[in-house]
Amino acid sequence: QVQLVESGGGLVQAGGSLRLSCAASGRTFSIYTLGWFRQAPGKEREFVAAVKASGRTTNYADSVKDRFTVSRDNAKNTVYLQMNTLKPEDTAVYYCVAGIRFGVQANEYTYWGQGTQVTVSS
């Protein structure tokens, strides 16, 4: 069992940066792929980024590539999402996820956090 708690969301101007953190409980944290999804009002939940258990392999949605960086610290049971050059279209609730598979579909992830709001003003 893994429990995930996100933090770091907030309001930022376009072009600014935010770093999201996700603290996980559970002794098997290090075996899971960790990632981030987001959901904007009226839109479906979408994949943002994921990092494999080793921390060496990552995957990003095309819309955030070269702007966002996902990383993890297995010693601290924490995964991060550094978001730079934010755009108004990045406004959404961001969810931390954990799962066995290294995928881009929401149903591939077993554990979800409660979400943190990110709002980017123009």
Coordinates of C-alpha atoms in Angstrom, one line a residue:
Q1 CA 0.0 0.0 0.0
V2 CA 1.2 3.5 -0.9
Q3 CA -0.2 6.8 0.2
L4 CA 0.7 10.0 -1.7
V5 CA 0.5 13.6 -0.5
E6 CA 1.2 16.4 -2.9
S7 CA 2.4 19.9 -2.0
G8 CA 3.7 23.0 -3.8
G9 CA 0.8 24.1 -5.9
G10 CA -0.3 27.7 -6.1
L11 CA -0.8 30.8 -8.3
V12 CA 2.0 31.9 -10.6
Q13 CA 2.3 34.3 -13.5
A14 CA 3.0 33.0 -17.0
G15 CA 6.7 32.4 -17.5
G16 CA 7.2 31.6 -13.9
S17 CA 8.2 28.4 -12.1
L18 CA 6.8 26.1 -9.5
R19 CA 8.0 22.8 -7.9
L20 CA 5.6 20.2 -6.8
S21 CA 6.5 17.6 -4.3
C22 CA 4.8 14.3 -3.5
A23 CA 5.6 12.5 -0.2
A24 CA 4.9 8.8 -0.2
S25 CA 4.4 6.3 2.6
G26 CA 5.0 2.6 2.3
R27 CA 8.2 0.5 2.5
T28 CA 7.9 -0.5 -1.1
F29 CA 8.1 3.0 -2.5
S30 CA 11.3 2.4 -4.4
I31 CA 9.8 -0.3 -6.7
Y32 CA 7.1 1.8 -8.2
T33 CA 7.1 4.0 -11.3
L34 CA 6.0 7.5 -10.1
G35 CA 4.4 10.1 -12.1
W36 CA 2.2 13.1 -12.5
F37 CA -1.2 13.6 -14.2
R38 CA -3.3 16.8 -14.4
Q39 CA -6.9 17.7 -15.0
A40 CA -8.1 21.0 -16.1
P41 CA -11.8 22.1 -15.7
G42 CA -14.0 20.4 -18.3
K43 CA -11.1 18.3 -19.6
E44 CA -10.0 14.7 -19.2
R45 CA -7.2 13.8 -16.9
E46 CA -3.9 13.7 -18.9
F47 CA -0.5 12.3 -18.4
V48 CA 2.3 14.8 -17.6
A49 CA 5.4 12.9 -16.7
A50 CA 6.8 9.7 -15.2
V51 CA 10.0 8.3 -13.7
K52 CA 11.0 4.7 -13.4
A53 CA 12.0 3.1 -10.1
S54 CA 15.7 3.6 -10.7
G55 CA 15.2 7.3 -11.4
R56 CA 17.2 7.1 -14.6
T57 CA 14.4 6.8 -17.1
T58 CA 11.7 9.5 -17.6
N59 CA 8.9 10.2 -20.0
Y60 CA 7.0 13.4 -20.7
A61 CA 4.0 14.6 -22.5
D62 CA 4.9 16.6 -25.6
S63 CA 3.1 19.6 -24.2
V64 CA 5.5 19.8 -21.2
K65 CA 8.7 18.5 -22.7
D66 CA 11.7 20.8 -22.2
R67 CA 9.8 22.8 -19.6
F68 CA 9.0 20.3 -16.9
T69 CA 11.4 17.9 -15.1
V70 CA 10.4 14.9 -13.0
S71 CA 12.8 13.4 -10.5
R72 CA 12.7 11.2 -7.4
D73 CA 14.6 10.7 -4.2
N74 CA 14.0 7.2 -3.0
A75 CA 15.8 7.9 0.3
K76 CA 13.2 10.5 1.1
N77 CA 10.3 8.7 -0.5
T78 CA 9.6 11.8 -2.5
V79 CA 8.9 12.6 -6.2
Y80 CA 9.2 16.1 -7.6
L81 CA 7.9 18.0 -10.7
Q82 CA 9.9 21.1 -11.5
M83 CA 7.8 23.3 -13.8
N84 CA 9.4 26.1 -15.7
T85 CA 8.2 28.6 -18.3
L86 CA 4.6 28.0 -17.1
K87 CA 1.7 28.8 -19.4
P88 CA -1.9 29.5 -18.7
E89 CA -2.8 26.2 -20.3
D90 CA -0.8 24.5 -17.6
T91 CA -3.6 25.5 -15.1
A92 CA -5.0 22.3 -13.6
V93 CA -5.2 20.1 -10.6
Y94 CA -2.0 18.0 -10.6
Y95 CA -2.0 14.5 -9.2
C96 CA 0.9 12.4 -8.1
V97 CA 0.6 8.7 -9.0
A98 CA 2.4 5.4 -8.4
G99 CA 2.2 2.1 -10.3
I100 CA 4.1 -0.9 -11.5
R101 CA 3.9 -0.1 -15.2
F102 CA 5.7 2.7 -16.9
G103 CA 2.7 4.0 -18.8
V104 CA 0.8 7.1 -19.9
Q105 CA -2.7 5.9 -19.2
A106 CA -4.4 6.8 -16.0
N107 CA -5.6 3.2 -15.4
E108 CA -2.0 2.0 -15.4
Y109 CA -1.5 3.7 -12.0
T110 CA -2.8 2.1 -8.8
Y111 CA -2.2 4.9 -6.3
W112 CA -3.2 8.5 -6.5
G113 CA -2.7 11.6 -4.4
Q114 CA -5.5 14.0 -3.6
G115 CA -4.2 16.6 -6.0
T116 CA -2.8 20.1 -5.8
Q117 CA -4.1 23.1 -7.7
V118 CA -1.7 25.0 -10.1
T119 CA -3.0 28.2 -11.6
V120 CA -1.1 30.2 -14.1
S121 CA -2.2 33.7 -14.8
S122 CA -1.7 35.5 -18.1

